[in-house]
PDB file of C-alpha atoms in Angstrom:
ATOM      1  CA  MET A  68       0.000   0.000   0.000  1.00  0.00           C
ATOM      2  CA  SER A  69       2.171   0.980   1.255  1.00  0.00           C
ATOM      3  CA  ALA A  70       1.306   0.856   0.026  1.00  0.00           C
ATOM      4  CA  PRO A  71       3.354   3.532  -1.891  1.00  0.00           C
ATOM      5  CA  ALA A  72       8.867   9.720  -4.579  1.00  0.00           C
ATOM      6  CA  THR A  73       5.325   8.876  -5.110  1.00  0.00           C
ATOM      7  CA  PRO A  74       3.986   5.849  -3.281  1.00  0.00           C
ATOM      8  CA  ARG A  75       5.421   3.197  -5.593  1.00  0.00           C
ATOM      9  CA  THR A  76       8.282   4.670  -7.522  1.00  0.00           C
ATOM     10  CA  ALA A  77      11.031   4.057  -9.995  1.00  0.00           C
ATOM     11  CA  ILE A  78      13.517   3.185  -7.331  1.00  0.00           C
ATOM     12  CA  SER A  79      12.621   0.515  -4.852  1.00  0.00           C
ATOM     13  CA  PRO A  80       9.320   1.290  -3.153  1.00  0.00           C
ATOM     14  CA  THR A  81      10.607   1.490   0.391  1.00  0.00           C
ATOM     15  CA  THR A  82      14.371   1.654   0.162  1.00  0.00           C
ATOM     16  CA  GLY A  83      15.385   3.788  -2.763  1.00  0.00           C
ATOM     17  CA  ALA A  84      17.837   1.121  -3.862  1.00  0.00           C
ATOM     18  CA  SER A  85      18.099  -0.091  -7.420  1.00  0.00           C
ATOM     19  CA  PRO A  86      15.676  -2.873  -8.303  1.00  0.00           C
ATOM     20  CA  ALA A  87      16.813  -6.451  -8.300  1.00  0.00           C
ATOM     21  CA  PRO A  88      18.278  -7.901 -11.499  1.00  0.00           C
ATOM     22  CA  ARG A  89      15.787  -8.759 -14.197  1.00  0.00           C
ATOM     23  CA  ALA A  90      14.232 -12.132 -13.494  1.00  0.00           C
ATOM     24  CA  VAL A  91      11.980 -14.355 -15.561  1.00  0.00           C
ATOM     25  CA  SER A  92       8.741 -15.442 -13.909  1.00  0.00           C
ATOM     26  CA  ARG A  93       6.514 -18.271 -14.987  1.00  0.00           C
ATOM     27  CA  VAL A  94       3.421 -16.171 -14.262  1.00  0.00           C
ATOM     28  CA  ASP A  95       2.596 -13.466 -16.785  1.00  0.00           C
ATOM     29  CA  TRP A  96       3.317 -10.005 -15.403  1.00  0.00           C
ATOM     30  CA  ARG A  97      -0.224  -8.829 -16.158  1.00  0.00           C
ATOM     31  CA  LEU A  98      -1.658 -11.424 -13.797  1.00  0.00           C
ATOM     32  CA  ARG A  99       0.831 -10.446 -11.091  1.00  0.00           C
ATOM     33  CA  PHE A 100       0.009  -6.782 -11.672  1.00  0.00           C
ATOM     34  CA  ALA A 101      -3.705  -7.515 -11.234  1.00  0.00           C
ATOM     35  CA  LEU A 102      -3.048  -9.594  -8.106  1.00  0.00           C
ATOM     36  CA  LEU A 103      -0.897  -6.841  -6.609  1.00  0.00           C
ATOM     37  CA  SER A 104      -3.649  -4.282  -7.265  1.00  0.00           C
ATOM     38  CA  VAL A 105      -6.198  -6.497  -5.513  1.00  0.00           C
ATOM     39  CA  VAL A 106      -3.931  -7.230  -2.535  1.00  0.00           C
ATOM     40  CA  TRP A 107      -3.119  -3.573  -1.926  1.00  0.00           C
ATOM     41  CA  GLY A 108      -6.701  -2.490  -2.635  1.00  0.00           C
ATOM     42  CA  PHE A 109      -8.046  -4.939  -0.049  1.00  0.00           C
ATOM     43  CA  SER A 110      -5.533  -3.751   2.563  1.00  0.00           C
ATOM     44  CA  PHE A 111      -7.903  -0.998   3.673  1.00  0.00           C
ATOM     45  CA  LEU A 112     -10.725  -3.487   4.175  1.00  0.00           C
ATOM     46  CA  LEU A 113      -8.374  -5.682   6.238  1.00  0.00           C
ATOM     47  CA  ILE A 114      -7.426  -2.708   8.395  1.00  0.00           C
ATOM     48  CA  LYS A 115     -11.118  -1.995   8.999  1.00  0.00           C
ATOM     49  CA  VAL A 116     -11.818  -5.566  10.055  1.00  0.00           C
ATOM     50  CA  GLY A 117      -8.704  -5.666  12.238  1.00  0.00           C
ATOM     51  CA  THR A 118      -9.694  -2.544  14.161  1.00  0.00           C
ATOM     52  CA  GLU A 119     -13.006  -4.147  15.097  1.00  0.00           C
ATOM     53  CA  ALA A 120     -11.152  -6.238  17.700  1.00  0.00           C
ATOM     54  CA  TYR A 121      -7.704  -4.713  18.110  1.00  0.00           C
ATOM     55  CA  ALA A 122      -6.314  -1.312  18.989  1.00  0.00           C
ATOM     56  CA  PRO A 123      -4.957   0.614  15.990  1.00  0.00           C
ATOM     57  CA  PHE A 124      -1.376   0.278  17.230  1.00  0.00           C
ATOM     58  CA  HIS A 125      -1.852  -3.491  17.468  1.00  0.00           C
ATOM     59  CA  VAL A 126      -3.124  -3.641  13.886  1.00  0.00           C
ATOM     60  CA  ALA A 127      -0.088  -1.694  12.702  1.00  0.00           C
ATOM     61  CA  LEU A 128       2.203  -3.896  14.819  1.00  0.00           C
ATOM     62  CA  GLY A 129       0.762  -7.090  13.376  1.00  0.00           C
ATOM     63  CA  ARG A 130       1.113  -5.683   9.887  1.00  0.00           C
ATOM     64  CA  VAL A 131       4.837  -4.940  10.138  1.00  0.00           C
ATOM     65  CA  PHE A 132       5.572  -8.080  12.179  1.00  0.00           C
ATOM     66  CA  PHE A 133       4.027 -10.527   9.708  1.00  0.00           C
ATOM     67  CA  GLY A 134       5.403  -8.508   6.792  1.00  0.00           C
ATOM     68  CA  ALA A 135       8.886  -8.775   8.284  1.00  0.00           C
ATOM     69  CA  LEU A 136       8.447 -12.527   8.766  1.00  0.00           C
ATOM     70  CA  ALA A 137       7.486 -12.940   5.115  1.00  0.00           C
ATOM     71  CA  LEU A 138      10.522 -11.006   3.853  1.00  0.00           C
ATOM     72  CA  MET A 139      12.880 -12.726   6.307  1.00  0.00           C
ATOM     73  CA  ALA A 140      11.699 -16.059   4.916  1.00  0.00           C
ATOM     74  CA  VAL A 141      12.575 -14.861   1.415  1.00  0.00           C
ATOM     75  CA  LEU A 142      16.037 -13.769   2.596  1.00  0.00           C
ATOM     76  CA  LEU A 143      16.651 -17.154   4.224  1.00  0.00           C
ATOM     77  CA  LEU A 144      15.691 -18.979   1.041  1.00  0.00           C
ATOM     78  CA  ARG A 145      17.986 -16.735  -1.004  1.00  0.00           C
ATOM     79  CA  ARG A 146      20.695 -16.761   1.668  1.00  0.00           C
ATOM     80  CA  GLU A 147      20.961 -12.986   1.506  1.00  0.00           C
ATOM     81  CA  PRO A 148      22.473 -11.097   4.449  1.00  0.00           C
ATOM     82  CA  LEU A 149      20.974  -8.123   6.235  1.00  0.00           C
ATOM     83  CA  PRO A 150      22.572  -4.721   5.591  1.00  0.00           C
ATOM     84  CA  ARG A 151      25.596  -3.717   7.629  1.00  0.00           C
ATOM     85  CA  GLY A 152      26.805  -0.509   9.169  1.00  0.00           C
ATOM     86  CA  ARG A 153      25.465   1.536  12.064  1.00  0.00           C
ATOM     87  CA  ARG A 154      24.822   4.522   9.813  1.00  0.00           C
ATOM     88  CA  THR A 155      22.690   2.420   7.471  1.00  0.00           C
ATOM     89  CA  TRP A 156      20.638   1.095  10.368  1.00  0.00           C
ATOM     90  CA  MET A 157      20.137   4.606  11.730  1.00  0.00           C
ATOM     91  CA  HIS A 158      18.749   5.736   8.383  1.00  0.00           C
ATOM     92  CA  LEU A 159      16.583   2.623   8.202  1.00  0.00           C
ATOM     93  CA  THR A 160      15.196   3.456  11.642  1.00  0.00           C
ATOM     94  CA  VAL A 161      14.027   6.856  10.400  1.00  0.00           C
ATOM     95  CA  ALA A 162      12.689   5.295   7.190  1.00  0.00           C
ATOM     96  CA  ALA A 163      10.756   2.734   9.250  1.00  0.00           C
ATOM     97  CA  LEU A 164       9.155   5.532  11.254  1.00  0.00           C
ATOM     98  CA  LEU A 165       8.159   7.558   8.179  1.00  0.00           C
ATOM     99  CA  LEU A 166       7.147   4.749   5.831  1.00  0.00           C
ATOM    100  CA  ASN A 167       5.714   2.119   8.164  1.00  0.00           C
ATOM    101  CA  THR A 168       5.200   2.985  11.824  1.00  0.00           C
ATOM    102  CA  ALA A 169       3.554   6.384  11.377  1.00  0.00           C
ATOM    103  CA  PRO A 170       1.375   5.836   8.262  1.00  0.00           C
ATOM    104  CA  PHE A 171       0.237   2.335   9.247  1.00  0.00           C
ATOM    105  CA  SER A 172      -0.798   3.595  12.686  1.00  0.00           C
ATOM    106  CA  LEU A 173      -2.498   6.684  11.273  1.00  0.00           C
ATOM    107  CA  PHE A 174      -4.516   4.687   8.737  1.00  0.00           C
ATOM    108  CA  SER A 175      -5.599   2.286  11.499  1.00  0.00           C
ATOM    109  CA  TYR A 176      -6.762   5.157  13.699  1.00  0.00           C
ATOM    110  CA  ALA A 177      -8.451   6.854  10.745  1.00  0.00           C
ATOM    111  CA  GLU A 178     -10.523   3.787   9.931  1.00  0.00           C
ATOM    112  CA  LEU A 179     -12.060   3.831  13.375  1.00  0.00           C
ATOM    113  CA  THR A 180     -14.275   6.659  12.120  1.00  0.00           C
ATOM    114  CA  ILE A 181     -14.122   6.736   8.305  1.00  0.00           C
ATOM    115  CA  PRO A 182     -14.991   4.085   5.689  1.00  0.00           C
ATOM    116  CA  SER A 183     -12.200   1.937   4.271  1.00  0.00           C
ATOM    117  CA  SER A 184     -13.099   3.261   0.808  1.00  0.00           C
ATOM    118  CA  LEU A 185     -12.374   6.844   1.882  1.00  0.00           C
ATOM    119  CA  ALA A 186      -9.062   5.744   3.417  1.00  0.00           C
ATOM    120  CA  GLY A 187      -8.106   4.134   0.106  1.00  0.00           C
ATOM    121  CA  ILE A 188      -8.903   7.326  -1.768  1.00  0.00           C
ATOM    122  CA  CYS A 189      -6.881   9.399   0.713  1.00  0.00           C
ATOM    123  CA  ASN A 190      -3.959   7.063   0.070  1.00  0.00           C
ATOM    124  CA  ALA A 191      -4.133   8.009  -3.611  1.00  0.00           C
ATOM    125  CA  THR A 192      -3.194  11.587  -2.722  1.00  0.00           C
ATOM    126  CA  SER A 193       0.395  10.532  -1.950  1.00  0.00           C
ATOM    127  CA  PRO A 194       1.631  11.428  -5.462  1.00  0.00           C
ATOM    128  CA  LEU A 195       0.136  14.900  -5.020  1.00  0.00           C
ATOM    129  CA  TRP A 196       1.894  15.454  -1.705  1.00  0.00           C
ATOM    130  CA  GLY A 197       5.054  13.981  -3.198  1.00  0.00           C
ATOM    131  CA  MET A 198       5.039  16.347  -6.141  1.00  0.00           C
ATOM    132  CA  ALA A 199       4.494  19.371  -3.907  1.00  0.00           C
ATOM    133  CA  LEU A 200       7.294  18.336  -1.538  1.00  0.00           C
ATOM    134  CA  SER A 201       9.748  17.371  -4.276  1.00  0.00           C
ATOM    135  CA  LEU A 202       9.568  20.853  -5.756  1.00  0.00           C
ATOM    136  CA  VAL A 203      11.026  22.095  -2.484  1.00  0.00           C
ATOM    137  CA  ALA A 204      13.234  19.246  -1.339  1.00  0.00           C
ATOM    138  CA  LEU A 205      14.584  17.834  -4.614  1.00  0.00           C
ATOM    139  CA  SER A 206      16.364  20.346  -6.810  1.00  0.00           C
ATOM    140  CA  GLU A 207      16.181  18.082  -9.873  1.00  0.00           C
ATOM    141  CA  ASP A 208      12.375  18.082  -9.820  1.00  0.00           C
ATOM    142  CA  ARG A 209      11.315  21.275 -11.557  1.00  0.00           C
ATOM    143  CA  PRO A 210       7.695  22.305 -11.926  1.00  0.00           C
ATOM    144  CA  THR A 211       6.016  22.145 -15.301  1.00  0.00           C
ATOM    145  CA  ARG A 212       2.624  23.471 -16.302  1.00  0.00           C
ATOM    146  CA  ARG A 213       1.286  19.947 -16.594  1.00  0.00           C
ATOM    147  CA  ARG A 214       2.500  18.912 -13.135  1.00  0.00           C
ATOM    148  CA  VAL A 215       1.239  22.063 -11.457  1.00  0.00           C
ATOM    149  CA  ALA A 216      -2.112  21.579 -13.193  1.00  0.00           C
ATOM    150  CA  GLY A 217      -2.140  17.983 -11.965  1.00  0.00           C
ATOM    151  CA  LEU A 218      -1.490  19.139  -8.412  1.00  0.00           C
ATOM    152  CA  GLY A 219      -4.380  21.591  -8.525  1.00  0.00           C
ATOM    153  CA  LEU A 220      -6.683  19.080 -10.203  1.00  0.00           C
ATOM    154  CA  GLY A 221      -5.819  16.423  -7.652  1.00  0.00           C
ATOM    155  CA  PHE A 222      -6.696  18.547  -4.667  1.00  0.00           C
ATOM    156  CA  LEU A 223      -9.897  19.622  -6.419  1.00  0.00           C
ATOM    157  CA  GLY A 224     -10.698  15.918  -6.560  1.00  0.00           C
ATOM    158  CA  VAL A 225     -10.084  15.635  -2.806  1.00  0.00           C
ATOM    159  CA  LEU A 226     -12.557  18.451  -2.182  1.00  0.00           C
ATOM    160  CA  THR A 227     -15.058  16.661  -4.430  1.00  0.00           C
ATOM    161  CA  VAL A 228     -14.686  13.409  -2.492  1.00  0.00           C
ATOM    162  CA  LEU A 229     -15.215  15.245   0.790  1.00  0.00           C
ATOM    163  CA  GLY A 230     -18.250  17.175  -0.518  1.00  0.00           C
ATOM    164  CA  ALA A 231     -16.805  20.618   0.178  1.00  0.00           C
ATOM    165  CA  TRP A 232     -19.864  22.400  -1.291  1.00  0.00           C
ATOM    166  CA  GLN A 233     -21.981  20.737   1.423  1.00  0.00           C
ATOM    167  CA  GLY A 234     -19.704  21.901   4.225  1.00  0.00           C
ATOM    168  CA  PHE A 235     -18.108  18.421   4.452  1.00  0.00           C
ATOM    169  CA  ALA A 236     -21.369  17.092   5.895  1.00  0.00           C
ATOM    170  CA  GLY A 237     -21.253  13.432   6.893  1.00  0.00           C
ATOM    171  CA  ILE A 238     -17.431  13.286   6.807  1.00  0.00           C
ATOM    172  CA  ASP A 239     -15.503  12.716  10.012  1.00  0.00           C
ATOM    173  CA  ALA A 240     -12.936  15.499   9.931  1.00  0.00           C
ATOM    174  CA  LYS A 241     -10.494  13.922  12.377  1.00  0.00           C
ATOM    175  CA  GLY A 242     -10.443  10.518  10.678  1.00  0.00           C
ATOM    176  CA  THR A 243     -10.059  12.066   7.233  1.00  0.00           C
ATOM    177  CA  ALA A 244      -7.244  14.310   8.449  1.00  0.00           C
ATOM    178  CA  LEU A 245      -5.429  11.299   9.900  1.00  0.00           C
ATOM    179  CA  ALA A 246      -5.743   9.405   6.603  1.00  0.00           C
ATOM    180  CA  LEU A 247      -4.439  12.384   4.625  1.00  0.00           C
ATOM    181  CA  LEU A 248      -1.582  12.787   7.114  1.00  0.00           C
ATOM    182  CA  ALA A 249      -0.739   9.102   6.638  1.00  0.00           C
ATOM    183  CA  SER A 250      -0.565   9.610   2.876  1.00  0.00           C
ATOM    184  CA  LEU A 251       1.722  12.598   3.446  1.00  0.00           C
ATOM    185  CA  CYS A 252       4.143  10.422   5.430  1.00  0.00           C
ATOM    186  CA  TYR A 253       4.992   8.350   2.348  1.00  0.00           C
ATOM    187  CA  PRO A 254       6.507  11.064   0.141  1.00  0.00           C
ATOM    188  CA  ILE A 255       8.362  12.512   3.133  1.00  0.00           C
ATOM    189  CA  GLY A 256       9.800   9.064   3.696  1.00  0.00           C
ATOM    190  CA  TRP A 257      10.680   8.600   0.000  1.00  0.00           C
ATOM    191  CA  ILE A 258      12.559  11.892  -0.072  1.00  0.00           C
ATOM    192  CA  TYR A 259      14.486  10.904   3.044  1.00  0.00           C
ATOM    193  CA  VAL A 260      15.300   7.481   1.593  1.00  0.00           C
ATOM    194  CA  ARG A 261      16.353   8.997  -1.700  1.00  0.00           C
ATOM    195  CA  ARG A 262      18.802  11.292   0.084  1.00  0.00           C
ATOM    196  CA  THR A 263      20.231   8.728   2.514  1.00  0.00           C
ATOM    197  CA  LEU A 264      19.822   5.144   1.311  1.00  0.00           C
ATOM    198  CA  ALA A 265      19.806   5.255  -2.487  1.00  0.00           C
ATOM    199  CA  SER A 266      23.473   4.241  -2.719  1.00  0.00           C
ATOM    200  CA  VAL A 267      23.491   1.705   0.111  1.00  0.00           C
ATOM    201  CA  PRO A 268      24.504  -1.762  -1.127  1.00  0.00           C
ATOM    202  CA  GLY A 269      22.103  -4.637  -0.644  1.00  0.00           C
ATOM    203  CA  SER A 270      18.957  -5.986  -2.198  1.00  0.00           C
ATOM    204  CA  PRO A 271      15.652  -4.137  -1.811  1.00  0.00           C
ATOM    205  CA  VAL A 272      14.237  -7.142   0.039  1.00  0.00           C
ATOM    206  CA  ALA A 273      17.052  -7.077   2.619  1.00  0.00           C
ATOM    207  CA  LEU A 274      16.718  -3.339   3.191  1.00  0.00           C
ATOM    208  CA  THR A 275      12.922  -3.421   3.393  1.00  0.00           C
ATOM    209  CA  GLY A 276      12.902  -6.494   5.628  1.00  0.00           C
ATOM    210  CA  SER A 277      15.293  -4.732   7.991  1.00  0.00           C
ATOM    211  CA  GLN A 278      13.096  -1.643   7.883  1.00  0.00           C
ATOM    212  CA  LEU A 279      10.041  -3.699   8.862  1.00  0.00           C
ATOM    213  CA  LEU A 280      11.970  -5.310  11.701  1.00  0.00           C
ATOM    214  CA  LEU A 281      12.825  -1.865  13.044  1.00  0.00           C
ATOM    215  CA  SER A 282       9.210  -0.758  12.668  1.00  0.00           C
ATOM    216  CA  THR A 283       8.153  -3.838  14.652  1.00  0.00           C
ATOM    217  CA  VAL A 284      10.419  -2.767  17.510  1.00  0.00           C
ATOM    218  CA  GLN A 285       9.086   0.797  17.347  1.00  0.00           C
ATOM    219  CA  LEU A 286       5.456  -0.329  17.458  1.00  0.00           C
ATOM    220  CA  LEU A 287       6.165  -2.802  20.265  1.00  0.00           C
ATOM    221  CA  LEU A 288       7.448   0.079  22.372  1.00  0.00           C
ATOM    222  CA  VAL A 289       4.561   2.378  21.431  1.00  0.00           C
ATOM    223  CA  SER A 290       1.971  -0.333  22.067  1.00  0.00           C
ATOM    224  CA  ALA A 291       3.484  -1.129  25.463  1.00  0.00           C
ATOM    225  CA  VAL A 292       3.186   2.520  26.503  1.00  0.00           C
ATOM    226  CA  PHE A 293      -0.200   3.502  25.043  1.00  0.00           C
ATOM    227  CA  THR A 294      -2.222   0.277  24.913  1.00  0.00           C
ATOM    228  CA  THR A 295      -2.767  -2.934  26.834  1.00  0.00           C
ATOM    229  CA  ALA A 296      -2.292  -6.425  25.466  1.00  0.00           C
ATOM    230  CA  PRO A 297      -5.398  -7.819  23.729  1.00  0.00           C
ATOM    231  CA  GLY A 298      -7.456 -10.082  25.926  1.00  0.00           C
ATOM    232  CA  ALA A 299      -8.790 -12.230  23.078  1.00  0.00           C
ATOM    233  CA  PHE A 300      -7.923 -13.096  19.502  1.00  0.00           C
ATOM    234  CA  PRO A 301     -11.150 -13.276  17.429  1.00  0.00           C
ATOM    235  CA  LEU A 302     -10.784 -15.325  14.280  1.00  0.00           C
ATOM    236  CA  TRP A 303     -11.600 -12.892  11.449  1.00  0.00           C
ATOM    237  CA  PRO A 304      -9.838  -9.807  12.824  1.00  0.00           C
ATOM    238  CA  THR A 305      -6.779 -11.952  13.584  1.00  0.00           C
ATOM    239  CA  LEU A 306      -6.734 -13.459  10.110  1.00  0.00           C
ATOM    240  CA  SER A 307      -7.184  -9.977   8.648  1.00  0.00           C
ATOM    241  CA  VAL A 308      -4.106  -8.655  10.476  1.00  0.00           C
ATOM    242  CA  ILE A 309      -2.035 -11.694   9.454  1.00  0.00           C
ATOM    243  CA  ALA A 310      -3.101 -11.305   5.818  1.00  0.00           C
ATOM    244  CA  LEU A 311      -2.480  -7.561   5.966  1.00  0.00           C
ATOM    245  CA  GLY A 312       1.109  -8.192   7.012  1.00  0.00           C
ATOM    246  CA  ALA A 313       2.111 -11.374   5.209  1.00  0.00           C
ATOM    247  CA  LEU A 314       0.269 -10.600   1.957  1.00  0.00           C
ATOM    248  CA  GLY A 315      -0.390  -6.863   1.870  1.00  0.00           C
ATOM    249  CA  THR A 316       3.070  -5.905   3.098  1.00  0.00           C
ATOM    250  CA  GLY A 317       5.475  -8.824   2.706  1.00  0.00           C
ATOM    251  CA  MET A 318       4.341 -10.670  -0.421  1.00  0.00           C
ATOM    252  CA  ALA A 319       3.089  -7.526  -2.153  1.00  0.00           C
ATOM    253  CA  LEU A 320       6.454  -5.749  -1.885  1.00  0.00           C
ATOM    254  CA  GLN A 321       8.237  -8.837  -3.181  1.00  0.00           C
ATOM    255  CA  MET A 322       5.831  -8.980  -6.132  1.00  0.00           C
ATOM    256  CA  GLN A 323       6.408  -5.343  -6.940  1.00  0.00           C
ATOM    257  CA  TYR A 324      10.171  -5.768  -6.995  1.00  0.00           C
ATOM    258  CA  GLY A 325       9.661  -8.487  -9.600  1.00  0.00           C
ATOM    259  CA  LEU A 326       7.409  -6.236 -11.679  1.00  0.00           C
ATOM    260  CA  VAL A 327       9.899  -3.366 -11.565  1.00  0.00           C
ATOM    261  CA  ALA A 328      12.656  -5.714 -12.718  1.00  0.00           C
ATOM    262  CA  GLU A 329      10.555  -7.200 -15.522  1.00  0.00           C
ATOM    263  CA  VAL A 330       8.476  -4.355 -16.978  1.00  0.00           C
ATOM    264  CA  GLY A 331      10.141  -1.266 -15.538  1.00  0.00           C
ATOM    265  CA  PRO A 332       9.166   1.212 -12.819  1.00  0.00           C
ATOM    266  CA  THR A 333       6.820   3.314 -14.947  1.00  0.00           C
ATOM    267  CA  THR A 334       4.488   0.406 -15.651  1.00  0.00           C
ATOM    268  CA  ALA A 335       4.867  -1.095 -12.180  1.00  0.00           C
ATOM    269  CA  GLN A 336       3.909   2.100 -10.365  1.00  0.00           C
ATOM    270  CA  MET A 337       0.623   2.272 -12.293  1.00  0.00           C
ATOM    271  CA  VAL A 338      -0.727  -0.124  -9.672  1.00  0.00           C
ATOM    272  CA  THR A 339      -1.140   2.979  -7.495  1.00  0.00           C
ATOM    273  CA  TYR A 340      -4.096   4.126  -9.609  1.00  0.00           C
ATOM    274  CA  PHE A 341      -6.043   0.887  -9.218  1.00  0.00           C
ATOM    275  CA  ILE A 342      -5.833   0.758  -5.417  1.00  0.00           C
ATOM    276  CA  PRO A 343      -8.619   3.285  -4.593  1.00  0.00           C
ATOM    277  CA  VAL A 344     -10.925   1.674  -7.153  1.00  0.00           C
ATOM    278  CA  ILE A 345     -10.527  -1.745  -5.556  1.00  0.00           C
ATOM    279  CA  ALA A 346     -10.638  -0.340  -2.016  1.00  0.00           C
ATOM    280  CA  THR A 347     -13.931   1.397  -2.785  1.00  0.00           C
ATOM    281  CA  ALA A 348     -15.459  -1.663  -4.447  1.00  0.00           C
ATOM    282  CA  ALA A 349     -14.388  -3.908  -1.559  1.00  0.00           C
ATOM    283  CA  GLY A 350     -15.741  -1.539   1.072  1.00  0.00           C
ATOM    284  CA  VAL A 351     -19.105  -1.178  -0.632  1.00  0.00           C
ATOM    285  CA  ALA A 352     -19.552  -4.840  -1.577  1.00  0.00           C
ATOM    286  CA  LEU A 353     -18.201  -6.563   1.537  1.00  0.00           C
ATOM    287  CA  LEU A 354     -18.614  -4.039   4.342  1.00  0.00           C
ATOM    288  CA  GLY A 355     -21.804  -2.352   3.151  1.00  0.00           C
ATOM    289  CA  GLU A 356     -20.231   1.116   3.091  1.00  0.00           C
ATOM    290  CA  SER A 357     -22.319   3.813   1.469  1.00  0.00           C
ATOM    291  CA  LEU A 358     -21.280   5.313  -1.841  1.00  0.00           C
ATOM    292  CA  HIS A 359     -22.397   8.707  -3.119  1.00  0.00           C
ATOM    293  CA  TRP A 360     -21.801  10.066  -6.599  1.00  0.00           C
ATOM    294  CA  ASN A 361     -19.105  12.490  -5.478  1.00  0.00           C
ATOM    295  CA  THR A 362     -16.885   9.688  -4.122  1.00  0.00           C
ATOM    296  CA  PRO A 363     -16.106   7.906  -7.437  1.00  0.00           C
ATOM    297  CA  VAL A 364     -16.125  11.187  -9.377  1.00  0.00           C
ATOM    298  CA  GLY A 365     -13.725  12.823  -6.941  1.00  0.00           C
ATOM    299  CA  ALA A 366     -11.535   9.716  -6.859  1.00  0.00           C
ATOM    300  CA  ALA A 367     -11.271   9.773 -10.657  1.00  0.00           C
ATOM    301  CA  ILE A 368     -10.238  13.449 -10.557  1.00  0.00           C
ATOM    302  CA  VAL A 369      -7.617  12.649  -7.901  1.00  0.00           C
ATOM    303  CA  LEU A 370      -6.150   9.861 -10.024  1.00  0.00           C
ATOM    304  CA  VAL A 371      -5.990  12.023 -13.154  1.00  0.00           C
ATOM    305  CA  GLY A 372      -4.268  14.758 -11.176  1.00  0.00           C
ATOM    306  CA  ALA A 373      -1.844  12.260  -9.640  1.00  0.00           C
ATOM    307  CA  ALA A 374      -1.000  10.879 -13.079  1.00  0.00           C
ATOM    308  CA  LEU A 375      -0.270  14.379 -14.378  1.00  0.00           C
ATOM    309  CA  THR A 376       2.061  15.110 -11.467  1.00  0.00           C
ATOM    310  CA  GLN A 377       4.146  12.090 -12.442  1.00  0.00           C
ATOM    311  CA  ALA A 378       4.654  13.300 -16.015  1.00  0.00           C
ATOM    312  CA  ARG A 379       8.300  13.988 -16.832  1.00  0.00           C
ATOM    313  CA  ARG A 380       9.983  15.638 -19.772  1.00  0.00           C
ATOM    314  CA  ARG A 381      11.356  13.151 -22.254  1.00  0.00           C
TER     315      ARG A 381
END
């Protein structure tokens, strides 16, 4: 979902390192692309179900823990080492906070009061935040008329989703703000990673697995301070958290690395634009969330704006 410069970018989605060497997969990339879109789109539904029984920090903790387990299993099978160097681990600690601990917790808290479909649409604003921040933080990213127009169009789409002309009636302001803040964490994290970890040796899986391990430690500490241990483990919320971590975080990142290596980052990052569509459909069909005309219309405007912000000169 993290799902993910912009959320899922040319360099590795969570590390900034170069993608793994091109590999041949027996499964056609289009099928893997579709599966990745579904997995990340359903992540918001899984968060919603998880928060029905667990505290938001526990949902975030389970997500990074099971995601780390999945990536550690991949590293063991490949016999790849974890990154070395205290400086690298310090940067990974900050990256874990910005790209995992903070946004995963914020989305979990947001979905206590807003529909999973709205959370998925808020996630789609990450490219807009990323474009706005990169103009300030990255000197090589210069504004163009198309990108500035995309930024304005995207935020117009956000206002449409929220029903600004109705005074945001029926929208929980706090939950929506938390979801938008979560989406803002991603581009801040990408910029940090790009400046500090882009040249660090090691595979993207090793760096991201280490990052998730550090996020697990962070959320263990936060959960110990601000929450109490769960007294029960209901079946469906527990399975939702496990799936959210092992599939939506661990397996999904591994799949995206393969797509980047096979079809290139430009095609691979297009998965970002399918996530809110699937999140909305899942929320309406499986959770009975209401859907008004301005939600899909606004989401479409957001996605068009986000696509324009990613346009680069040839």
